[in-house]
């Protein structure tokens, strides 16, 4: 079903057609937010410090979107969008390329369907659709960076971010311009400027990165066709059908997929040398001599060692005390990044959560009838619980694998200790759940079965955490009770 051109509601006190939203960032989150806001009638100005996204560009990374994230794209009814949704090929599984085994993924219903695609290609599709549908109300300004925001006066500052002429006609090559807004939307990713402004100007606004992966990673794209297939029938697989995973303890890992144009790309992480093409290629060849094609190792080496790329990126969990400020909201990675460790098969949590935040904002705008004095705080509160539960699960998953845990950098001893406690909690939930589900399989689920329920977009993160707590908490309460009774008896005996 096509989305309405502009949403109409009776009796609005705040009229979106008189309001301007400034969206910072035109990644998947910002592009989607611009589309939703225009659909509600807002005038939308989007600023991105990078170039207009296009499939396979320098900012491309493979994104995995579970049905939780995919629904946002489906709802917009974007006909030209072939990457995520009913006309795209759902992910059928992950090939373990070392053990030559397929780990299938349940894509049996729309509630469980997962897609793998290219970040920039997806953003490009949504931007194009927004420009076509709302030519008079949405404007994208590329190579233009947001540098400041005066939260009281509701004026942001933007200036060209490169020596290239900016797309925006109103930003000349040297000047910074004032951009008035009614709502400021920070969809500017992990290193968000909007978040930095909120941290500097909003009392009690806190940001932490409790844990970061020390192994860096980089995207690769358009790998050449190798002389031998990495897997029998590899080139008969449909685009987006599988993810191909090379990983082993202590070795670099590679995750590839076939994009909709038939090209092969993906992500490489944990290389020892990023600055030397031959060394990187040799490391991959030595790690996976039988399964990783020589031509790909050479191409990956060339791509990841390009001096233009700067430092490899490190995945991190990012937590904010709130996702709002005066007339300002944070969306996507700017608000709550995760590492991608959690979730069924360890896929899709980050980008899905990123676009989920746009949907939450859209629902709150509608529910609060665009009362922009209320929307930011309500959005933040509504989003808060789901994000906290998601990040707890992420933390639990991330520290579970001891090999992976060794490559983590905790922000302080407190987080390292809480990772240890979290593992204890998980162990209890697994043991109790395992016992109960073995004895009464129809009544109880095991912990992995509980976690697998997250594949279904109707199941919330908070529900899953509560189910696991239901297994672990009684045991913790019993243990604490036993300690208390023991101490009490010992005390009594001492007094006697
Ligand atoms: C190099 C890289 C690798 C990644 N790898 C993975 C992965 O393997 N798995 C995974 O699940 N997720 C990965 N992600 C995260 C994933 O890309 C995001 O979850 C997803 O793109 C949605 O994020 P977003 O739109 O919120 O932010 P982003 O996609 O990061 O987009 C933010 C946009 O904001 C713009 N911007 C930033 N600051 C400003 C400013 N001051 N003014 C104007 N514009 C600004 C940027 O140019 C960018 O276009 C990766 C991200 C990056 C950058």
Short mmCIF file of C-alpha atoms and ligand atoms in Angstrom, two decimals:
data_model
loop_
_atom_site.label_atom_id
_atom_site.label_comp_id
_atom_site.label_asym_id
_atom_site.label_seq_id
_atom_site.Cartn_x
_atom_site.Cartn_y
_atom_site.Cartn_z
CA UNK A 1 0.00 0.00 0.00
CA UNK A 2 1.34 3.44 -0.90
CA UNK A 3 1.97 5.87 1.93
CA UNK A 4 -0.18 9.01 1.84
CA UNK A 5 1.52 12.00 0.21
CA UNK A 6 1.05 14.14 3.34
CA UNK A 7 -0.56 12.90 6.54
CA UNK A 8 -3.70 14.77 7.50
CA UNK A 9 -5.24 14.90 10.95
CA UNK A 10 -8.21 16.76 12.42
CA UNK A 11 -7.85 19.55 14.98
CA UNK A 12 -4.08 20.07 15.00
CA UNK A 13 -2.83 22.87 17.28
CA UNK A 14 0.66 22.72 15.83
CA UNK A 15 0.64 22.83 12.06
CA UNK A 16 3.66 20.99 10.59
CA UNK A 17 3.31 22.83 7.29
CA UNK A 18 4.48 25.96 9.11
CA UNK A 19 7.40 24.19 10.84
CA UNK A 20 10.95 23.53 9.68
CA UNK A 21 12.92 20.45 10.67
CA UNK A 22 16.66 20.51 10.19
CA UNK A 23 18.04 16.99 9.87
CA UNK A 24 21.77 16.53 10.35
CA UNK A 25 23.07 13.47 8.48
CA UNK A 26 21.75 11.81 5.32
CA UNK A 27 22.67 8.22 6.16
CA UNK A 28 19.86 5.65 6.30
CA UNK A 29 18.54 7.20 9.55
CA UNK A 30 18.59 10.84 8.42
CA UNK A 31 17.19 10.07 4.96
CA UNK A 32 14.36 8.06 6.48
CA UNK A 33 13.65 10.77 9.08
CA UNK A 34 13.49 13.40 6.31
CA UNK A 35 11.01 11.25 4.42
CA UNK A 36 8.78 10.71 7.46
CA UNK A 37 8.87 14.41 8.42
CA UNK A 38 7.99 15.50 4.88
CA UNK A 39 5.17 12.98 4.89
CA UNK A 40 3.79 14.76 7.98
CA UNK A 41 3.99 18.08 6.16
CA UNK A 42 7.19 19.59 7.62
CA UNK A 43 9.58 21.66 5.57
CA UNK A 44 12.79 19.64 5.84
CA UNK A 45 16.39 20.78 5.35
CA UNK A 46 18.94 17.96 5.45
CA UNK A 47 22.66 18.65 5.84
CA UNK A 48 25.35 16.06 5.32
CA UNK A 49 29.05 16.73 5.50
CA UNK A 50 29.71 13.97 2.98
CA UNK A 51 28.91 13.68 -0.71
CA UNK A 52 25.51 12.52 -1.98
CA UNK A 53 25.46 8.76 -1.24
CA UNK A 54 25.59 6.27 -4.10
CA UNK A 55 25.83 2.45 -4.10
CA UNK A 56 29.34 1.21 -3.33
CA UNK A 57 30.75 4.66 -2.51
CA UNK A 58 33.46 5.35 0.06
CA UNK A 59 30.95 5.46 2.95
CA UNK A 60 29.36 2.15 1.95
CA UNK A 61 29.21 -0.62 4.50
CA UNK A 62 27.10 -3.75 4.41
CA UNK A 63 24.03 -3.28 6.57
CA UNK A 64 21.98 -6.11 7.92
CA UNK A 65 18.41 -5.09 8.67
CA UNK A 66 16.12 -7.42 10.54
CA UNK A 67 12.37 -7.11 10.11
CA UNK A 68 12.50 -4.64 13.03
CA UNK A 69 14.34 -2.18 10.79
CA UNK A 70 12.90 -3.30 7.47
CA UNK A 71 9.37 -2.32 8.46
CA UNK A 72 10.32 1.38 8.35
CA UNK A 73 11.23 1.08 4.66
CA UNK A 74 8.21 -1.08 3.87
CA UNK A 75 5.83 1.47 5.42
CA UNK A 76 7.01 4.27 3.16
CA UNK A 77 5.89 2.22 0.16
CA UNK A 78 8.97 3.14 -1.87
CA UNK A 79 8.37 1.50 -5.24
CA UNK A 80 11.86 2.15 -6.60
CA UNK A 81 13.50 0.67 -3.52
CA UNK A 82 14.75 -2.84 -4.32
CA UNK A 83 17.04 -3.38 -1.36
CA UNK A 84 14.83 -3.93 1.70
CA UNK A 85 11.20 -5.04 1.75
CA UNK A 86 8.77 -7.17 -0.23
CA UNK A 87 10.61 -6.87 -3.58
CA UNK A 88 14.06 -7.63 -2.13
CA UNK A 89 15.58 -11.08 -1.54
CA UNK A 90 15.55 -11.93 2.16
CA UNK A 91 18.71 -13.29 3.77
CA UNK A 92 18.52 -17.09 3.91
CA UNK A 93 21.52 -17.74 6.08
CA UNK A 94 25.18 -17.30 6.87
CA UNK A 95 27.76 -19.57 5.30
CA UNK A 96 30.55 -20.55 7.67
CA UNK A 97 33.23 -20.61 4.96
CA UNK A 98 35.80 -22.35 7.14
CA UNK A 99 33.58 -25.25 8.20
CA UNK A 100 31.62 -25.10 4.88
CA UNK A 101 28.33 -25.13 6.74
CA UNK A 102 25.21 -23.06 6.21
CA UNK A 103 23.62 -21.56 9.30
CA UNK A 104 20.09 -21.00 8.02
CA UNK A 105 18.05 -17.97 9.02
CA UNK A 106 14.31 -18.08 9.45
CA UNK A 107 12.80 -15.67 6.92
CA UNK A 108 9.51 -17.50 6.79
CA UNK A 109 7.30 -14.52 7.60
CA UNK A 110 7.33 -10.75 7.18
CA UNK A 111 7.78 -10.50 10.94
CA UNK A 112 11.08 -12.40 10.77
CA UNK A 113 12.58 -11.30 7.47
CA UNK A 114 16.18 -10.06 7.40
CA UNK A 115 17.97 -8.24 4.56
CA UNK A 116 21.59 -7.52 3.81
CA UNK A 117 22.31 -4.45 1.74
CA UNK A 118 24.60 -1.52 1.14
CA UNK A 119 24.30 1.51 3.48
CA UNK A 120 24.86 4.15 0.83
CA UNK A 121 22.68 2.44 -1.79
CA UNK A 122 19.82 2.30 0.69
CA UNK A 123 20.27 5.92 1.76
CA UNK A 124 20.44 6.96 -1.92
CA UNK A 125 17.13 5.21 -2.67
CA UNK A 126 15.33 6.91 0.23
CA UNK A 127 16.79 10.35 -0.62
CA UNK A 128 15.71 10.03 -4.25
CA UNK A 129 12.21 8.96 -3.20
CA UNK A 130 11.89 11.90 -0.77
CA UNK A 131 13.08 14.38 -3.41
CA UNK A 132 10.63 12.99 -5.96
CA UNK A 133 7.63 12.90 -3.64
CA UNK A 134 8.18 16.16 -1.80
CA UNK A 135 10.09 18.37 -4.27
CA UNK A 136 8.86 21.59 -2.66
CA UNK A 137 9.46 20.69 0.98
CA UNK A 138 12.59 18.52 1.24
CA UNK A 139 16.04 19.81 0.40
CA UNK A 140 19.31 17.88 0.79
CA UNK A 141 22.54 19.85 1.13
CA UNK A 142 25.61 17.68 0.67
CA UNK A 143 29.24 18.53 1.50
CA UNK A 144 27.73 20.84 4.08
CA UNK A 145 28.50 20.37 7.72
CA UNK A 146 26.55 21.41 10.79
CA UNK A 147 28.99 23.11 13.13
CA UNK A 148 26.93 24.72 15.88
CA UNK A 149 23.42 25.11 17.24
CA UNK A 150 22.02 27.80 19.52
CA UNK A 151 19.41 25.77 21.33
CA UNK A 152 17.59 28.76 22.86
CA UNK A 153 17.27 30.77 19.65
CA UNK A 154 16.80 27.62 17.54
CA UNK A 155 19.42 28.52 14.98
CA UNK A 156 22.01 26.09 13.63
CA UNK A 157 25.21 26.95 11.76
CA UNK A 158 26.26 25.16 8.56
CA UNK A 159 29.29 25.57 6.32
CA UNK A 160 30.86 23.73 3.38
CA UNK A 161 32.81 20.72 4.59
CA UNK A 162 35.13 20.29 1.60
CA UNK A 163 36.93 22.42 -0.93
CA UNK A 164 34.36 21.18 -3.46
CA UNK A 165 31.53 23.66 -4.03
CA UNK A 166 28.63 22.73 -1.75
CA UNK A 167 25.37 21.54 -3.32
CA UNK A 168 23.48 24.14 -1.33
CA UNK A 169 23.05 27.30 -3.37
CA UNK A 170 22.75 29.29 -0.17
CA UNK A 171 26.08 28.21 1.32
CA UNK A 172 28.94 29.92 -0.43
CA UNK A 173 32.41 28.47 -0.36
CA UNK A 174 33.68 30.33 2.68
CA UNK A 175 30.72 31.50 4.76
CA UNK A 176 28.92 29.80 7.57
CA UNK A 177 25.18 30.36 7.34
CA UNK A 178 22.49 30.50 10.00
CA UNK A 179 19.78 27.89 9.63
CA UNK A 180 16.66 28.54 11.73
CA UNK A 181 14.72 25.48 12.81
CA UNK A 182 11.71 24.39 14.84
CA UNK A 183 13.03 20.86 15.34
CA UNK A 184 16.68 19.82 15.15
CA UNK A 185 17.24 16.15 14.34
CA UNK A 186 20.69 14.70 15.02
CA UNK A 187 21.07 11.70 12.71
CA UNK A 188 24.78 12.28 12.30
CA UNK A 189 26.17 8.93 13.32
CA UNK A 190 28.59 7.66 15.95
CA UNK A 191 30.69 10.84 16.11
CA UNK A 192 27.60 13.09 16.19
CA UNK A 193 28.06 16.87 16.35
CA UNK A 194 24.49 17.38 17.58
CA UNK A 195 25.19 15.04 20.50
CA UNK A 196 28.38 16.94 21.27
CA UNK A 197 26.37 20.19 21.35
CA UNK A 198 23.76 18.66 23.68
CA UNK A 199 26.51 17.38 25.96
CA UNK A 200 28.05 20.84 26.15
CA UNK A 201 24.79 22.75 26.65
CA UNK A 202 22.25 20.50 28.37
CA UNK A 203 22.58 19.97 32.10
CA UNK A 204 22.96 16.30 33.13
CA UNK A 205 23.30 15.11 29.53
CA UNK A 206 25.74 12.22 29.80
CA UNK A 207 27.46 10.03 27.18
CA UNK A 208 29.56 6.94 27.73
CA UNK A 209 31.17 4.26 25.63
CA UNK A 210 31.35 1.42 28.13
CA UNK A 211 33.15 -0.86 25.74
CA UNK A 212 34.93 -0.68 22.42
CA UNK A 213 36.38 -3.42 20.22
CA UNK A 214 40.13 -3.05 19.79
CA UNK A 215 40.10 -4.83 16.42
CA UNK A 216 39.45 -2.23 13.72
CA UNK A 217 37.35 -2.89 10.62
CA UNK A 218 36.90 -1.59 7.12
CA UNK A 219 34.49 -2.07 4.26
CA UNK A 220 35.50 -3.58 0.89
CA UNK A 221 33.52 -3.59 -2.34
CA UNK A 222 33.48 -4.83 -5.93
CA UNK A 223 35.90 -7.72 -5.43
CA UNK A 224 37.02 -9.26 -8.75
CA UNK A 225 35.67 -12.59 -9.95
CA UNK A 226 38.18 -15.19 -8.67
CA UNK A 227 39.53 -18.04 -10.82
CA UNK A 228 38.04 -20.60 -8.43
CA UNK A 229 34.69 -20.28 -6.72
CA UNK A 230 34.95 -19.78 -2.96
CA UNK A 231 32.05 -22.20 -2.60
CA UNK A 232 30.54 -24.59 -5.11
CA UNK A 233 27.75 -22.72 -6.89
CA UNK A 234 28.73 -19.36 -5.35
CA UNK A 235 27.91 -17.42 -8.51
CA UNK A 236 24.53 -19.10 -8.86
CA UNK A 237 23.42 -17.63 -5.52
CA UNK A 238 21.03 -14.73 -5.75
CA UNK A 239 22.14 -11.25 -4.62
CA UNK A 240 21.43 -10.66 -0.90
CA UNK A 241 20.67 -14.37 -0.38
CA UNK A 242 23.59 -15.20 1.93
CA UNK A 243 26.33 -13.73 4.05
CA UNK A 244 29.70 -15.53 3.71
CA UNK A 245 31.71 -15.58 6.89
CA UNK A 246 35.40 -16.37 7.36
CA UNK A 247 36.32 -16.28 11.04
CA UNK A 248 38.47 -18.28 13.42
CA UNK A 249 39.99 -17.60 16.87
CA UNK A 250 42.97 -15.23 16.71
CA UNK A 251 42.53 -14.56 12.99
CA UNK A 252 41.17 -11.65 10.99
CA UNK A 253 37.58 -12.07 9.92
CA UNK A 254 35.80 -11.32 6.66
CA UNK A 255 32.07 -11.08 6.00
CA UNK A 256 30.95 -10.75 2.39
CA UNK A 257 27.67 -10.72 0.48
CA UNK A 258 26.51 -10.32 -3.11
CA UNK A 259 24.90 -6.90 -3.67
CA UNK A 260 21.90 -6.31 -5.98
CA UNK A 261 24.16 -5.45 -8.94
CA UNK A 262 25.97 -8.79 -8.55
CA UNK A 263 29.15 -7.28 -7.08
CA UNK A 264 30.76 -8.84 -4.01
CA UNK A 265 31.57 -6.65 -1.00
CA UNK A 266 31.58 -6.69 2.75
CA UNK A 267 33.64 -6.04 5.84
CA UNK A 268 37.12 -7.05 7.04
CA UNK A 269 38.15 -6.85 10.68
CA UNK A 270 41.05 -7.67 12.95
CA UNK A 271 43.92 -7.33 10.46
CA UNK A 272 47.32 -6.73 12.07
CA UNK A 273 48.52 -4.44 9.26
CA UNK A 274 46.13 -2.02 7.56
CA UNK A 275 48.78 0.12 5.94
CA UNK A 276 50.45 -2.50 3.73
CA UNK A 277 48.47 -4.14 0.90
CA UNK A 278 50.80 -7.13 0.51
CA UNK A 279 50.97 -7.80 4.27
CA UNK A 280 47.18 -7.62 4.61
CA UNK A 281 46.71 -9.98 1.64
CA UNK A 282 49.31 -12.40 3.03
CA UNK A 283 47.61 -12.39 6.45
CA UNK A 284 44.25 -13.33 4.91
CA UNK A 285 45.82 -16.03 2.74
CA UNK A 286 47.66 -17.49 5.73
CA UNK A 287 44.48 -17.39 7.85
CA UNK A 288 42.25 -19.11 5.28
CA UNK A 289 44.54 -20.80 2.72
CA UNK A 290 41.94 -23.22 1.36
CA UNK A 291 38.83 -21.09 1.39
CA UNK A 292 39.68 -17.44 0.72
CA UNK A 293 40.47 -16.84 -2.98
CA UNK A 294 43.89 -15.39 -3.71
CA UNK A 295 42.47 -12.67 -5.98
CA UNK A 296 40.16 -11.49 -3.21
CA UNK A 297 42.99 -11.41 -0.67
CA UNK A 298 44.97 -9.18 -3.06
CA UNK A 299 41.97 -6.91 -3.75
CA UNK A 300 41.09 -6.65 -0.06
CA UNK A 301 44.74 -5.78 0.71
CA UNK A 302 44.68 -3.03 -1.92
CA UNK A 303 41.39 -1.56 -0.73
CA UNK A 304 41.93 -1.59 3.04
CA UNK A 305 45.42 -0.06 2.78
CA UNK A 306 44.37 2.98 0.76
CA UNK A 307 45.97 5.99 2.52
CA UNK A 308 42.82 8.06 1.87
CA UNK A 309 40.87 5.94 4.37
CA UNK A 310 42.41 7.12 7.63
CA UNK A 311 42.21 4.95 10.74
CA UNK A 312 40.01 1.82 10.67
CA UNK A 313 36.75 2.16 12.58
CA UNK A 314 36.23 0.46 15.94
CA UNK A 315 32.80 -0.81 16.92
CA UNK A 316 31.55 0.48 20.27
CA UNK A 317 28.52 0.53 22.48
CA UNK A 318 27.42 4.14 22.96
CA UNK A 319 25.00 5.09 25.70
CA UNK A 320 23.36 8.50 26.26
CA UNK A 321 21.50 9.47 29.42
CA UNK A 322 18.73 10.86 27.17
CA UNK A 323 18.06 11.25 23.47
CA UNK A 324 16.83 14.84 23.48
CA UNK A 325 17.44 18.48 24.29
CA UNK A 326 15.30 21.58 23.76
CA UNK A 327 13.53 21.07 20.41
CA UNK A 328 16.22 18.52 19.56
CA UNK A 329 16.21 14.75 19.15
CA UNK A 330 18.98 12.24 18.54
CA UNK A 331 18.30 9.34 16.19
CA UNK A 332 20.16 6.25 15.03
CA UNK A 333 23.84 5.74 15.75
CA UNK A 334 24.06 9.29 17.13
CA UNK A 335 21.79 8.19 19.99
CA UNK A 336 22.64 4.55 20.67
CA UNK A 337 25.23 2.63 18.73
CA UNK A 338 25.91 -1.05 19.32
CA UNK A 339 28.66 -3.32 18.05
CA UNK A 340 26.62 -5.78 16.05
CA UNK A 341 27.51 -8.65 18.38
CA UNK A 342 24.05 -9.26 19.70
CA UNK A 343 20.87 -10.71 18.29
CA UNK A 344 20.09 -13.94 16.56
CA UNK A 345 23.25 -14.89 14.63
CA UNK A 346 24.84 -11.64 15.75
CA UNK A 347 23.42 -9.70 12.84
CA UNK A 348 21.49 -6.54 12.30
CA UNK A 349 20.99 -5.04 15.72
CA UNK A 350 22.72 -1.70 15.11
CA UNK A 351 21.19 -0.53 11.82
CA UNK A 352 17.79 -1.98 12.72
CA UNK A 353 17.79 -0.10 16.01
CA UNK A 354 18.96 3.03 14.19
CA UNK A 355 16.02 3.09 11.82
CA UNK A 356 13.65 1.89 14.55
CA UNK A 357 14.34 5.17 16.35
CA UNK A 358 12.96 7.07 13.32
CA UNK A 359 9.76 5.10 13.52
CA UNK A 360 9.46 5.83 17.22
CA UNK A 361 9.85 9.55 16.48
CA UNK A 362 7.21 9.36 13.74
CA UNK A 363 4.77 7.64 16.13
CA UNK A 364 5.42 10.21 18.86
CA UNK A 365 4.98 13.14 16.44
CA UNK A 366 1.65 11.72 15.46
CA UNK A 367 0.60 10.87 19.04
CA UNK A 368 1.59 14.33 20.36
CA UNK A 369 0.05 16.07 17.33
CA UNK A 370 3.42 17.69 16.55
CA UNK A 371 3.62 19.56 19.85
CA UNK A 372 7.34 20.17 19.52
CA UNK A 373 7.64 21.34 23.12
CA UNK A 374 6.67 17.84 24.24
CA UNK A 375 7.83 15.56 21.41
CA UNK A 376 11.59 15.41 22.18
CA UNK A 377 11.19 14.31 25.80
CA UNK A 378 8.35 11.89 25.07
CA UNK A 379 10.33 10.36 22.20
CA UNK A 380 13.35 9.93 24.45
CA UNK A 381 11.32 8.27 27.22
CA UNK A 382 9.53 5.93 24.82
CA UNK A 383 12.79 4.93 23.16
CA UNK A 384 14.75 4.65 26.41
CA UNK A 385 13.43 1.31 27.68
CA UNK A 386 13.87 -0.53 24.40
CA UNK A 387 17.40 0.82 23.97
CA UNK A 388 18.42 -0.06 27.51
CA UNK A 389 17.19 -3.63 27.06
CA UNK A 390 18.86 -3.92 23.64
CA UNK A 391 22.17 -2.67 24.99
CA UNK A 392 22.00 -5.06 27.95
CA UNK A 393 21.56 -7.96 25.55
CA UNK A 394 24.36 -6.61 23.41
CA UNK A 395 26.69 -6.33 26.38
CA UNK A 396 25.85 -9.89 27.41
CA UNK A 397 26.48 -11.23 23.92
CA UNK A 398 29.65 -9.25 23.35
CA UNK A 399 31.45 -10.53 26.42
CA UNK A 400 30.21 -14.12 26.06
CA UNK A 401 32.79 -15.30 23.60
CA UNK A 402 36.06 -15.34 25.55
CA UNK A 403 38.17 -14.92 22.40
CA UNK A 404 36.20 -11.82 21.44
CA UNK A 405 36.14 -10.56 25.02
CA UNK A 406 39.95 -10.47 25.02
CA UNK A 407 39.79 -7.89 22.23
CA UNK A 408 37.56 -5.49 24.15
CA UNK A 409 38.55 -2.24 25.78
CA UNK A 410 36.35 -1.31 28.74
CA UNK A 411 35.95 2.34 29.72
CA UNK A 412 36.69 1.48 33.37
CA UNK A 413 37.08 -1.44 35.78
CA UNK A 414 33.36 -0.98 36.60
CA UNK A 415 32.26 -2.02 33.11
CA UNK A 416 34.72 -4.91 33.04
CA UNK A 417 33.28 -6.07 36.35
CA UNK A 418 29.69 -5.64 35.19
CA UNK A 419 30.56 -7.73 32.12
CA UNK A 420 31.64 -10.48 34.52
CA UNK A 421 28.39 -10.17 36.52
CA UNK A 422 26.39 -10.15 33.28
CA UNK A 423 27.98 -13.41 32.27
CA UNK A 424 27.02 -14.89 35.64
CA UNK A 425 23.44 -13.77 35.02
CA UNK A 426 23.50 -15.31 31.60
CA UNK A 427 24.96 -18.57 32.86
CA UNK A 428 22.18 -18.81 35.48
CA UNK A 429 19.47 -18.02 32.89
CA UNK A 430 20.93 -20.66 30.55
CA UNK A 431 21.22 -23.31 33.25
CA UNK A 432 17.76 -22.77 34.76
CA UNK A 433 16.13 -22.32 31.35
CA UNK A 434 17.93 -25.42 30.03
CA UNK A 435 16.74 -27.56 32.95
CA UNK A 436 13.17 -26.29 32.87
CA UNK A 437 12.84 -26.64 29.09
CA UNK A 438 14.26 -30.19 29.27
CA UNK A 439 11.74 -31.20 31.94
CA UNK A 440 8.75 -29.23 30.58
CA UNK A 441 9.52 -28.44 26.93
CA UNK A 442 5.98 -27.29 26.20
CA UNK A 443 5.94 -24.78 29.07
CA UNK A 444 9.46 -23.36 29.11
CA UNK A 445 11.95 -22.18 26.50
CA UNK A 446 15.71 -22.52 26.81
CA UNK A 447 17.76 -19.28 26.91
CA UNK A 448 18.85 -19.58 23.23
CA UNK A 449 15.20 -20.13 22.27
CA UNK A 450 14.25 -17.00 24.23
CA UNK A 451 16.95 -14.98 22.44
CA UNK A 452 15.91 -16.37 19.06
CA UNK A 453 12.47 -14.82 19.62
CA UNK A 454 14.11 -11.47 18.86
CA UNK A 455 14.09 -12.51 15.21
CA UNK A 456 10.38 -11.71 15.33
CA UNK A 457 9.80 -7.97 15.22
CA UNK A 458 6.69 -8.23 17.39
CA UNK A 459 8.82 -9.33 20.35
CA UNK A 460 10.44 -6.44 22.25
CA UNK A 461 13.94 -6.42 23.73
CA UNK A 462 12.46 -5.68 27.16
CA UNK A 463 10.27 -8.79 27.00
CA UNK A 464 13.29 -10.96 26.25
CA UNK A 465 15.30 -9.46 29.10
CA UNK A 466 12.34 -10.02 31.45
CA UNK A 467 12.07 -13.67 30.42
CA UNK A 468 15.77 -14.23 31.10
CA UNK A 469 15.47 -12.40 34.42
CA UNK A 470 12.55 -14.68 35.26
CA UNK A 471 14.99 -17.62 35.10
CA UNK A 472 17.94 -16.02 36.88
CA UNK A 473 16.32 -13.81 39.53
CA UNK A 474 14.77 -16.56 41.73
CA UNK A 475 18.18 -18.26 41.98
CA UNK A 476 19.90 -14.98 42.89
CA UNK A 477 17.16 -14.26 45.47
CA UNK A 478 17.59 -17.77 46.95
CA UNK A 479 21.37 -17.35 47.14
CA UNK A 480 21.10 -13.94 48.79
CA UNK A 481 18.43 -15.32 51.16
CA UNK A 482 20.68 -18.27 52.09
CA UNK A 483 23.60 -15.90 52.77
CA UNK A 484 21.38 -13.70 54.93
CA UNK A 485 20.02 -16.67 56.94
CA UNK A 486 23.57 -18.06 57.33
CA UNK A 487 24.86 -14.71 58.64
CA UNK A 488 21.87 -14.39 60.97
CA UNK A 489 22.42 -17.88 62.41
CA UNK A 490 26.14 -17.29 62.80
CA UNK A 491 25.43 -14.02 64.61
CA UNK A 492 22.92 -15.75 66.93
CA UNK A 493 25.41 -18.50 67.69
CA UNK A 494 28.09 -15.93 68.50
CA UNK A 495 25.72 -14.11 70.86
CA UNK A 496 24.76 -17.37 72.59
C1 LIG B 1 32.75 2.62 8.53
C2 LIG B 1 31.45 2.09 9.11
C3 LIG B 1 31.31 0.72 9.25
C4 LIG B 1 30.13 0.20 9.77
N1 LIG B 1 30.01 -1.13 9.84
C5 LIG B 1 28.88 -1.67 10.29
C6 LIG B 1 28.72 -3.08 10.34
O1 LIG B 1 29.57 -3.83 9.98
N2 LIG B 1 27.57 -3.59 10.80
C7 LIG B 1 26.58 -2.77 11.21
O2 LIG B 1 25.55 -3.28 11.61
N3 LIG B 1 26.68 -1.44 11.18
C8 LIG B 1 27.82 -0.87 10.74
N4 LIG B 1 27.96 0.48 10.73
C9 LIG B 1 26.88 1.29 11.27
C10 LIG B 1 25.84 1.49 10.26
O3 LIG B 1 26.41 2.05 9.12
C11 LIG B 1 24.77 2.40 10.86
O4 LIG B 1 24.13 1.72 11.92
C12 LIG B 1 23.74 2.79 9.82
O5 LIG B 1 24.40 3.37 8.72
C13 LIG B 1 22.70 3.79 10.33
O6 LIG B 1 23.37 4.84 10.85
P1 LIG B 1 23.01 6.37 10.78
O7 LIG B 1 22.29 6.79 9.56
O8 LIG B 1 22.42 6.66 12.11
O9 LIG B 1 24.50 6.96 10.74
P2 LIG B 1 25.55 6.94 9.56
O10 LIG B 1 25.27 5.91 8.54
O11 LIG B 1 26.88 6.91 10.22
O12 LIG B 1 25.29 8.35 8.89
C14 LIG B 1 25.60 9.56 9.56
C15 LIG B 1 25.70 10.66 8.52
O13 LIG B 1 25.89 11.90 9.19
C16 LIG B 1 26.83 12.68 8.48
N5 LIG B 1 27.41 13.65 9.44
C17 LIG B 1 28.17 13.39 10.53
N6 LIG B 1 28.47 14.53 11.16
C18 LIG B 1 27.88 15.54 10.45
C19 LIG B 1 27.83 16.96 10.62
N7 LIG B 1 28.43 17.58 11.63
N8 LIG B 1 27.14 17.68 9.70
C20 LIG B 1 26.52 17.09 8.66
N9 LIG B 1 26.55 15.74 8.46
C21 LIG B 1 27.21 14.98 9.35
C22 LIG B 1 27.82 11.67 7.94
O14 LIG B 1 28.49 12.17 6.79
C23 LIG B 1 26.90 10.49 7.60
O15 LIG B 1 26.46 10.52 6.26
C24 LIG B 1 29.10 1.06 10.20
C25 LIG B 1 29.25 2.44 10.05
C26 LIG B 1 30.40 2.95 9.50
C27 LIG B 1 30.52 4.47 9.31
#
